[in-house]
Coordinates of C-alpha atoms and ligand atoms in Angstrom, one line a residue:
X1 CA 105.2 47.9 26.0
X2 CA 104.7 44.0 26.8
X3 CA 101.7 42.1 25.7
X4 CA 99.5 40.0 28.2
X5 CA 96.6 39.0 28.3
X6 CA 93.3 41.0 29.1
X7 CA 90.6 39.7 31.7
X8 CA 87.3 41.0 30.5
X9 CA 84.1 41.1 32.3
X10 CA 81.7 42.0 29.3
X11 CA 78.6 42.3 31.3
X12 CA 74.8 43.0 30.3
X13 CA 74.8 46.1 32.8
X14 CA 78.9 47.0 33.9
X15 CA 81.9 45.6 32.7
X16 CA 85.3 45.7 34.0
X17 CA 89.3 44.6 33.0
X18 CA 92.1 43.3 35.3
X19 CA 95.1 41.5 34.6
X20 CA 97.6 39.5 36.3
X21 CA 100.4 40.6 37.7
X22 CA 103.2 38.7 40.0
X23 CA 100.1 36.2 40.8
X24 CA 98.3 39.1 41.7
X25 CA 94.8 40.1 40.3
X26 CA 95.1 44.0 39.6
X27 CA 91.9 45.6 38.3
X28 CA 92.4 48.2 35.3
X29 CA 89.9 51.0 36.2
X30 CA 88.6 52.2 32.4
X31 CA 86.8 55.5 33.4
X32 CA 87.9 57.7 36.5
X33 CA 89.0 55.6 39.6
X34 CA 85.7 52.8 39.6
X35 CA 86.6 49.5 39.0
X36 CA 83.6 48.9 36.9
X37 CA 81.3 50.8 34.2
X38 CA 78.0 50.7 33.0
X39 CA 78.1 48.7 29.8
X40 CA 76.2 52.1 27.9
X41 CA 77.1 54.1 25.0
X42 CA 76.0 56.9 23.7
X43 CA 76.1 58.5 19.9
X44 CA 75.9 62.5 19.8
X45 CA 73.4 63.2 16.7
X46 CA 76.3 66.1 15.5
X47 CA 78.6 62.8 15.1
X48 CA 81.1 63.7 17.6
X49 CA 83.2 61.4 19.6
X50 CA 81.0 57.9 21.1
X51 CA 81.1 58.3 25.2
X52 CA 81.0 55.4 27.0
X53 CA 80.0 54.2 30.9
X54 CA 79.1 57.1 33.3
X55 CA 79.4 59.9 30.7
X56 CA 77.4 57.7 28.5
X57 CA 74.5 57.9 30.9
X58 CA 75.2 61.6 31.9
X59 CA 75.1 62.6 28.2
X60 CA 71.5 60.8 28.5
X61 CA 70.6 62.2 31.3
X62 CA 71.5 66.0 30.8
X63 CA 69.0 65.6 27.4
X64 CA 72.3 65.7 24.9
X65 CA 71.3 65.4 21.7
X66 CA 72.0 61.3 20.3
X67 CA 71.3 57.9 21.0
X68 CA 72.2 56.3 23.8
X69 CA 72.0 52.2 24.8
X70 CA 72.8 49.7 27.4
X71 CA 72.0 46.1 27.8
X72 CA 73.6 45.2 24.1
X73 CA 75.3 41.5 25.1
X74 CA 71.5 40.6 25.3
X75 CA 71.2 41.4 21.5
X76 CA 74.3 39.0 20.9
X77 CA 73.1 36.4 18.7
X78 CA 70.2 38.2 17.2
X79 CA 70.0 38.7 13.6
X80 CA 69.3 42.3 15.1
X81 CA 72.8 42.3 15.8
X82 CA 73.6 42.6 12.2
X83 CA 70.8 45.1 10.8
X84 CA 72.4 48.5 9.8
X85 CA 71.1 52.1 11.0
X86 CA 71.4 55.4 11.2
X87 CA 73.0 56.0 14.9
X88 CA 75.1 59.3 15.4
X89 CA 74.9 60.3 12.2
X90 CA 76.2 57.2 10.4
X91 CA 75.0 54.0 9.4
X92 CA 76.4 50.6 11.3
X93 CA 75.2 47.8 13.2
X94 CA 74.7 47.4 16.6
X95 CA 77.6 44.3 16.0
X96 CA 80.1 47.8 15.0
X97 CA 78.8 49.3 18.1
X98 CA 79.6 46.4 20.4
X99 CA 82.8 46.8 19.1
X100 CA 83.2 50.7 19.1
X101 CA 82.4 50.1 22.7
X102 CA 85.3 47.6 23.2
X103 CA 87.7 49.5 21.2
X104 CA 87.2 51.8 23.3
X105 CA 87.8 49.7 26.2
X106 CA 91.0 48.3 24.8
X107 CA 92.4 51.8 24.4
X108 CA 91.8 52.9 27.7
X109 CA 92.5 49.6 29.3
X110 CA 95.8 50.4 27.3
X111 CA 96.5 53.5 28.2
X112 CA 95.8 53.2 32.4
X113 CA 98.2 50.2 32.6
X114 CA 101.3 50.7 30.0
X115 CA 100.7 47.4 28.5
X116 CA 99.4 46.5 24.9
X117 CA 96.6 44.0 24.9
X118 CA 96.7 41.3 22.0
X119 CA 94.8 38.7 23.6
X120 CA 92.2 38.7 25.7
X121 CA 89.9 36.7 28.3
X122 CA 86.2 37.0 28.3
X123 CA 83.8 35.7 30.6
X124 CA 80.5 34.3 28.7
X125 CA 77.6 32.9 30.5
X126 CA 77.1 29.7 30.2
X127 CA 74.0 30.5 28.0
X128 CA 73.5 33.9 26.2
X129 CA 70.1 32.0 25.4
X130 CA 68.6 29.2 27.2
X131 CA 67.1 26.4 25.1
X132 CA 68.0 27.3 21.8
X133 CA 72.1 26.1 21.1
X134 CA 72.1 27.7 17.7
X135 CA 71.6 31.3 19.0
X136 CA 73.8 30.6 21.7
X137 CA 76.4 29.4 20.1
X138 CA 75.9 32.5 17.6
X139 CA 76.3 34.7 20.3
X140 CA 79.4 33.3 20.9
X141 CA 80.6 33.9 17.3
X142 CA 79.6 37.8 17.3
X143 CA 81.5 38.8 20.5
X144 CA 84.2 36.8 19.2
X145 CA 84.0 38.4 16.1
X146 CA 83.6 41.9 17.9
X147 CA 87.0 41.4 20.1
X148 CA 88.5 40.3 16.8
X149 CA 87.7 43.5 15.0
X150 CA 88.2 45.4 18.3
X151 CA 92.3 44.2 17.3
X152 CA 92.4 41.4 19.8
X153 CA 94.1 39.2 17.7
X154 CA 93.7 36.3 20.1
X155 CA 90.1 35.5 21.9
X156 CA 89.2 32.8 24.6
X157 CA 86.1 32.4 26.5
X158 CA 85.4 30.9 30.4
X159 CA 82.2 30.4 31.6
X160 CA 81.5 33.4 33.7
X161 CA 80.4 31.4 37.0
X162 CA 83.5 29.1 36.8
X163 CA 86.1 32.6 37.1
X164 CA 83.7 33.5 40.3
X165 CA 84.4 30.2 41.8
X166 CA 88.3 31.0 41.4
X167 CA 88.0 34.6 42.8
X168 CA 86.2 33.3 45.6
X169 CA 87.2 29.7 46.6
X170 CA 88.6 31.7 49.8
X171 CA 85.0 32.5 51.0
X172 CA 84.5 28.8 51.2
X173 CA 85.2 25.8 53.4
X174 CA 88.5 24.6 52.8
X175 CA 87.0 20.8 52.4
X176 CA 83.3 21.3 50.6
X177 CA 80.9 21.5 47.6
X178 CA 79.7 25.0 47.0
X179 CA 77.9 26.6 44.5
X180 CA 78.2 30.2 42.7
X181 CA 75.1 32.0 42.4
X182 CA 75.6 34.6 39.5
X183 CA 72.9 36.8 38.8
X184 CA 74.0 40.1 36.6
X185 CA 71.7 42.0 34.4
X186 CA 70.8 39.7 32.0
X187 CA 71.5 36.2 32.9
X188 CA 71.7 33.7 36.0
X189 CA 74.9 31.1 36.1
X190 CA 76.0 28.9 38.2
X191 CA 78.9 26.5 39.0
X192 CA 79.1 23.5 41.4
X193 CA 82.5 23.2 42.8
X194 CA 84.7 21.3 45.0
X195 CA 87.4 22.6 47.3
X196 CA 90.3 20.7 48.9
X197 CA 93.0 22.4 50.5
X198 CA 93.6 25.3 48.3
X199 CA 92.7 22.9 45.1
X200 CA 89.3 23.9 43.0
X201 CA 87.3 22.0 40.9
X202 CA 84.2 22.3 38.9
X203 CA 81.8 19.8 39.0
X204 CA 79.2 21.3 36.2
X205 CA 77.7 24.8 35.5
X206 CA 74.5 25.6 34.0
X207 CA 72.8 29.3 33.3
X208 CA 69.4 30.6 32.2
X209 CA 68.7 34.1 30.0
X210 CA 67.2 35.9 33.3
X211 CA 68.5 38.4 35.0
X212 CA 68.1 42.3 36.7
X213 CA 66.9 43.5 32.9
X214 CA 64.1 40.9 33.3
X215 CA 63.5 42.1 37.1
X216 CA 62.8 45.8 35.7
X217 CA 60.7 44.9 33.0
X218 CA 58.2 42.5 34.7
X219 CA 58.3 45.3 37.2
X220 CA 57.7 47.9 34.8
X221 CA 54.8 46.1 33.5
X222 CA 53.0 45.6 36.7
X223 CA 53.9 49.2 38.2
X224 CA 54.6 51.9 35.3
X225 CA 52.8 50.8 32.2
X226 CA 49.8 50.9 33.5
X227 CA 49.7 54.5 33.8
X228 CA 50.8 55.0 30.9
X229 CA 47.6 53.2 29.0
X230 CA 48.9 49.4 29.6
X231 CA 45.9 47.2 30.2
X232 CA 43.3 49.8 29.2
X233 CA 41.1 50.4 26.2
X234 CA 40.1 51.4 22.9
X235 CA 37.3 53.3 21.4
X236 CA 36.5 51.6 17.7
X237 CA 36.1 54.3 15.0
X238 CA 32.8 53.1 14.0
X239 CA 30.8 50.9 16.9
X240 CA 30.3 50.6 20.2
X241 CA 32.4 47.7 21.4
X242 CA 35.8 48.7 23.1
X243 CA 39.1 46.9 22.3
X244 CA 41.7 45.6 24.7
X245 CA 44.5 47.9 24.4
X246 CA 47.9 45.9 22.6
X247 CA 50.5 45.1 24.7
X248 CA 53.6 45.3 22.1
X249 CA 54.7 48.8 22.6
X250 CA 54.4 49.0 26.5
X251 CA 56.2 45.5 26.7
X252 CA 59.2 46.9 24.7
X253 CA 59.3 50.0 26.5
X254 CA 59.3 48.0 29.5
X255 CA 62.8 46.3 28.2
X256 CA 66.0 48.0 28.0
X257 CA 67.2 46.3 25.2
X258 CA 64.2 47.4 22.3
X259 CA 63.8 50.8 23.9
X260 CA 66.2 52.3 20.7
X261 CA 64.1 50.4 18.4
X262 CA 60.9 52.3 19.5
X263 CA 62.2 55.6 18.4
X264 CA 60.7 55.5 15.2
X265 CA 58.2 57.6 13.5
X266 CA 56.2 54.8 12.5
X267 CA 55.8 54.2 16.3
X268 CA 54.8 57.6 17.1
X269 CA 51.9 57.3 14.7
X270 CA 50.8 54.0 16.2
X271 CA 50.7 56.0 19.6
X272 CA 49.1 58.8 17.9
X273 CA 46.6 56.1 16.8
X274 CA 46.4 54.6 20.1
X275 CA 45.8 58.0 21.8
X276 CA 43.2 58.5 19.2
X277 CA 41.0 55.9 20.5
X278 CA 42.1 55.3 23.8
X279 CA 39.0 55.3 26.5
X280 CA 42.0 56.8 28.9
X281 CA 43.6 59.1 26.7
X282 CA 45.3 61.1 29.5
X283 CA 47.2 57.9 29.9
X284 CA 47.8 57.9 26.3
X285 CA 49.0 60.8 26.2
X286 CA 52.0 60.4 28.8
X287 CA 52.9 57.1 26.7
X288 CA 53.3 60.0 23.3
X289 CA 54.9 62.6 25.6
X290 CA 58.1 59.4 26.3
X291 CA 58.3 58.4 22.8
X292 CA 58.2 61.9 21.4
X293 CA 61.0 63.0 24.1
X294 CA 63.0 59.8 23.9
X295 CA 62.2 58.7 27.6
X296 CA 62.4 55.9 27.5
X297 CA 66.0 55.1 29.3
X298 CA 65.3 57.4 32.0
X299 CA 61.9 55.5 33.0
X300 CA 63.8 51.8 32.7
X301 CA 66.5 54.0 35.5
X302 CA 64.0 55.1 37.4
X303 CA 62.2 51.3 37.7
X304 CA 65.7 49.7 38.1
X305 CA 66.2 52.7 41.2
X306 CA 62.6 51.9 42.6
X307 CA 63.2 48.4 42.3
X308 CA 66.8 48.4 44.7
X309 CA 65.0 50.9 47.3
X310 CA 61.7 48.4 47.5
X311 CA 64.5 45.4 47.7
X312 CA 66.1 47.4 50.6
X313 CA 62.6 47.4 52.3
X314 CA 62.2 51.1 52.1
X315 CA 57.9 50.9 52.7
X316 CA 57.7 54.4 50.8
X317 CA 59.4 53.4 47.7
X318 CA 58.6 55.2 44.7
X319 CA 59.5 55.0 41.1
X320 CA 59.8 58.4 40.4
X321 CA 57.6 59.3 36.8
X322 CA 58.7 63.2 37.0
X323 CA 60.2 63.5 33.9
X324 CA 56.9 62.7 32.4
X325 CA 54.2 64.6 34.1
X326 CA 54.8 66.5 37.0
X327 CA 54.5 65.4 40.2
X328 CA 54.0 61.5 39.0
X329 CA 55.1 58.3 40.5
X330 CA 54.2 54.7 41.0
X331 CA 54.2 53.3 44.2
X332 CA 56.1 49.9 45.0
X333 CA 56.6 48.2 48.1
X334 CA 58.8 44.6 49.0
X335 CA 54.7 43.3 48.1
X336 CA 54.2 44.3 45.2
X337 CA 57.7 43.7 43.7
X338 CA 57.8 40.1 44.9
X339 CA 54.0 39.4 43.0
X340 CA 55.6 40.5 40.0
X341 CA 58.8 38.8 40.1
X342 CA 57.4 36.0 41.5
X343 CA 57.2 34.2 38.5
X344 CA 61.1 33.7 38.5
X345 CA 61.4 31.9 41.6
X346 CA 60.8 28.5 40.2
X347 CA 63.1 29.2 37.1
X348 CA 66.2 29.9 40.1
X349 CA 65.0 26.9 41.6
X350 CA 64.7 24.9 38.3
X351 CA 68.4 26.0 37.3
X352 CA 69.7 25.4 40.7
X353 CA 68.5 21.8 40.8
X354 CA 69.7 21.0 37.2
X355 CA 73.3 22.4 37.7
X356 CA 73.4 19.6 41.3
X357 CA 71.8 17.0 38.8
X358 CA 74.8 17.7 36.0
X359 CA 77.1 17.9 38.7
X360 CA 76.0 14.7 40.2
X361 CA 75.4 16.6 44.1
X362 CA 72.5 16.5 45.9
X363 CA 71.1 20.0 46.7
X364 CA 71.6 18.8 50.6
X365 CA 75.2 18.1 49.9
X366 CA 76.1 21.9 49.4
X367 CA 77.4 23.5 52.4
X368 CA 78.4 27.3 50.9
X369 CA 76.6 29.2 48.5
X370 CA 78.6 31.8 46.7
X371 CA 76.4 35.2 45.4
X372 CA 77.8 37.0 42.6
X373 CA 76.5 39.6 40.1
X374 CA 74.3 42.9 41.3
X375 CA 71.0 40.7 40.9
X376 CA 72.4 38.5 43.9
X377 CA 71.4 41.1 46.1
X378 CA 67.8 40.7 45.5
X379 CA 66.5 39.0 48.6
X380 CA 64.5 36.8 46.4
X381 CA 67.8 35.4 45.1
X382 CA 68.9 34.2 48.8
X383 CA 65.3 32.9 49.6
X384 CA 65.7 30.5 46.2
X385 CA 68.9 29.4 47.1
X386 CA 68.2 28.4 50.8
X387 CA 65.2 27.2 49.9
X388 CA 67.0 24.8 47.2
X389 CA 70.1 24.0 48.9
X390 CA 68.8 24.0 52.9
X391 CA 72.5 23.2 54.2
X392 CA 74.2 26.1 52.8
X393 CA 75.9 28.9 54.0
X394 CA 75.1 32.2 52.5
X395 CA 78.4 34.2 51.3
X396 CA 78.6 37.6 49.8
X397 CA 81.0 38.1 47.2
X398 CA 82.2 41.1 45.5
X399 CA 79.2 41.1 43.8
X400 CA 80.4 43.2 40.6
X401 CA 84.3 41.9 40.4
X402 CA 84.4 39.4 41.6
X403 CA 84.0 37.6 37.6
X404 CA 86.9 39.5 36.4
X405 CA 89.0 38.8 39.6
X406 CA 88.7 35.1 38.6
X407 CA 89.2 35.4 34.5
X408 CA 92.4 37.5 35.3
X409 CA 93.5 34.7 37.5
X410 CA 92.6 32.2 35.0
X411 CA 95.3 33.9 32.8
X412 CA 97.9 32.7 34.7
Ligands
ATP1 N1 71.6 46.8 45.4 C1 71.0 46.1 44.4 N2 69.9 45.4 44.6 C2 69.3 44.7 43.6 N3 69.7 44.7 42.3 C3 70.8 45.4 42.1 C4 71.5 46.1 43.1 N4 72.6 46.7 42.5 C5 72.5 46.4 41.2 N5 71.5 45.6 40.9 C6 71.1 45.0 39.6 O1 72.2 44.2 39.2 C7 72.2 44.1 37.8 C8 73.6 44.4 37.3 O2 74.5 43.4 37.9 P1 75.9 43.1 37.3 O3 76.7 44.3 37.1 O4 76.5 42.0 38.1 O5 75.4 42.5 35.9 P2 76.3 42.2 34.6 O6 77.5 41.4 35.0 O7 76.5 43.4 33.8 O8 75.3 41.2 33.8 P3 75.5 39.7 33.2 O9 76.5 39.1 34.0 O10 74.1 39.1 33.4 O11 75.8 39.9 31.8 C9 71.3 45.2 37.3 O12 70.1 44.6 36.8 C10 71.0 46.0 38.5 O13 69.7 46.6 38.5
MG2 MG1 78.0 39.5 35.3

């Protein structure tokens, strides 16, 4: 066995490994022949073996017995991070199940291409958390500290937008300034570039904490929770005069990352409170039946599957709510996805503009726009980016490899 070094695409919703080879980028598939996998794990309550990816998600969805969760880069930084509980029948922190996860990884990573993995590559966005450098730079610490105990002896970072530009400076014009758009599932990053002749440089990058996680839970809010009691009211035990419902519980159900957290019993007496009162309590009641049954997940898949049908302009989409009550489901067209995103728009815009400013570029100067990441796909992504940078040139990338294409040639 010879050691190199491992290209890892750590992702908020799939990750992915490749190495170099002969100047060659070759992706290291980690479960079955896919070049990527959901970044999802799952703990069986009997305290057999942590499943990972796909048969992380199937375990959820065939109602195994354990705790599954996805979207756990977005806790990086958080004290959270560091708080021990009970999860498949032993206590840790969600910091040993990042690195469970990548262990994991490692092994199989190991074991599909005959190599042994000291160091490794990761891509990091260019902010885990926008506007506050303490937690971001914390972030930064805790992967690093979870490759470390993963037995990576030997960690570097690149900004995930930069190893785009390098995967993709062939999609470009051989003389130019372009800019990589990099949505994923929990951040947007971007890089200004410059090409000449086969030559790439990066002028500045910039990123913001928003990305397809955010999409699903604003969309949530405005399309599931309300059936679920969201924006209703409550009855006071003594009195006439009714109460707005609170919004904590829906919002966190709304958002992959705290669904786990909601599993609690002192949540289900709050909904049992809630119910109680509630001038809806049908509603109510479909809010106990997912917190009792630990649906949670499966609504967030059913939002993020409603929300890429509406995107692909299918006027009947429908955000199937089955599992809940039969025969339920919310209704969500291109309309009424775009009201509740719409919100975002100006933060693309905003980051877009800032990453020209650092790079000294006017938005007019940029002739190519690179998309990257899953969340590039929404077409409110390409109406920002025109919209901001009216000369360019839209180019797909590989949307989900195109990351660890570029880190694994950043190794040579
Ligand atoms: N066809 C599609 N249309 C719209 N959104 C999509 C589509 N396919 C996937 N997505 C969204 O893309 C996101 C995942 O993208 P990706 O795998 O690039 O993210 P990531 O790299 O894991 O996240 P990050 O880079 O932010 O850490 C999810 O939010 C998913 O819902
Ligand atoms: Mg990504």
């Amino acid at each position: 066995m010879t050691s190199s070094v491992l290209a890892v695409d750590f992702g908020t919703s799939n990750s992915a490994a490749a190495v170099l080879k002969a100047g060659a980028v070759r992706r290291i598939p980690i479960e079955g022949d896919a070049d990527t996998l959901p970044t999802a794990v799952f703990f069986p309550t009997d305290g057999s073996e942590m499943r990972i990816g796909r048969a992380a998600s199937t375990a959820l969805i065939d109602g195994d017995d354990g705790r599954y969760m996805r979207a756990l880069k977005s806790i990086l930084g958080h004290e959270l991070l560091h708080e021990s509980r009970l999860v498949g029948g032993k206590r840790q922190t969600l910091a040993d199940v990042v690195t469970s996860f990548l262990v994991a990884f490692k092994a199989r990573a190991e074991a599909q291409s005959g190599q042994e993995f000291r160091r490794v590559l990761s891509g990091r966005p260019v902010q885990f958390h926008s506007d506050n450098a303490a937690r971001d730079q914390q972030a930064e610490d805790d992967l690093r500290a979870c490759y470390h105990a993963a037995g990576f002896e030997a960690v570097d970072f690149l900004y995930e937008p930069e190893a785009a530009a390098l995967a993709c400076r062939d999609l470009g014009d051989t003389q130019g300034i372009g800019l990589i758009v990099d949505i994923g599932g929990g951040t947007s990053d971007f890089s200004v570039y410059r090409t000449e002749g086969d030559k790439i440089e990066v002028l500045a990058s910039h990123g913001i904490r928003l990305g397809g996680t955010d999409f699903d839970q604003k969309i949530s809010v405005a399309h599931v929770m309300p059936l679920l009691g969201y924006g209703g009211q409550l009855r006071r035990t003594f009195g006439d005069e009714l109460l707005p419902m609170p919004n904590a519980i829906f919002n966190e159900l709304a958002t992959w990352a705290k669904i786990p957290f909601l599993y609690a019993r002192e949540t289900e007496r709050k909904v049992e409170d809630l119910l109680a009162h509630a001038v809806e309590p049908e509603k109510l009641a479909r809010l106990q039946e997912v917190i009792t049954h630990r649906l949670g997940h499966e609504l967030a898949f059913a939002v993020e599957d409603g929300k890429i049908a509406a995107n692909a302009d299918q006027a009947q989409a429908r955000i199937a709510m089955g599992l809940i009550e039969r025969g339920l489901s919310a209704p969500i067209t291109a309309g009424s996805m775009n009201a509740a995103l719409q919100g975002f728009r100006d933060d693309l815009r905003m980051a877009m503009y800032e990453t020209c400013m650092r790079a000294g570029v006017a938005p007019t100067a940029i002739n190519t726009a690179i998309l990257v990441g899953g969340s590039s796909l929404m077409r409110l992504v390409a109406d920002e980016v025109t919209a901001t940078c009216p000369a360019v040139r839209l180019e797909q990338s590989e949307a989900f490899t195109a990351v660890v294409d570029g880190l694994a040639l950043a190794t040579g």
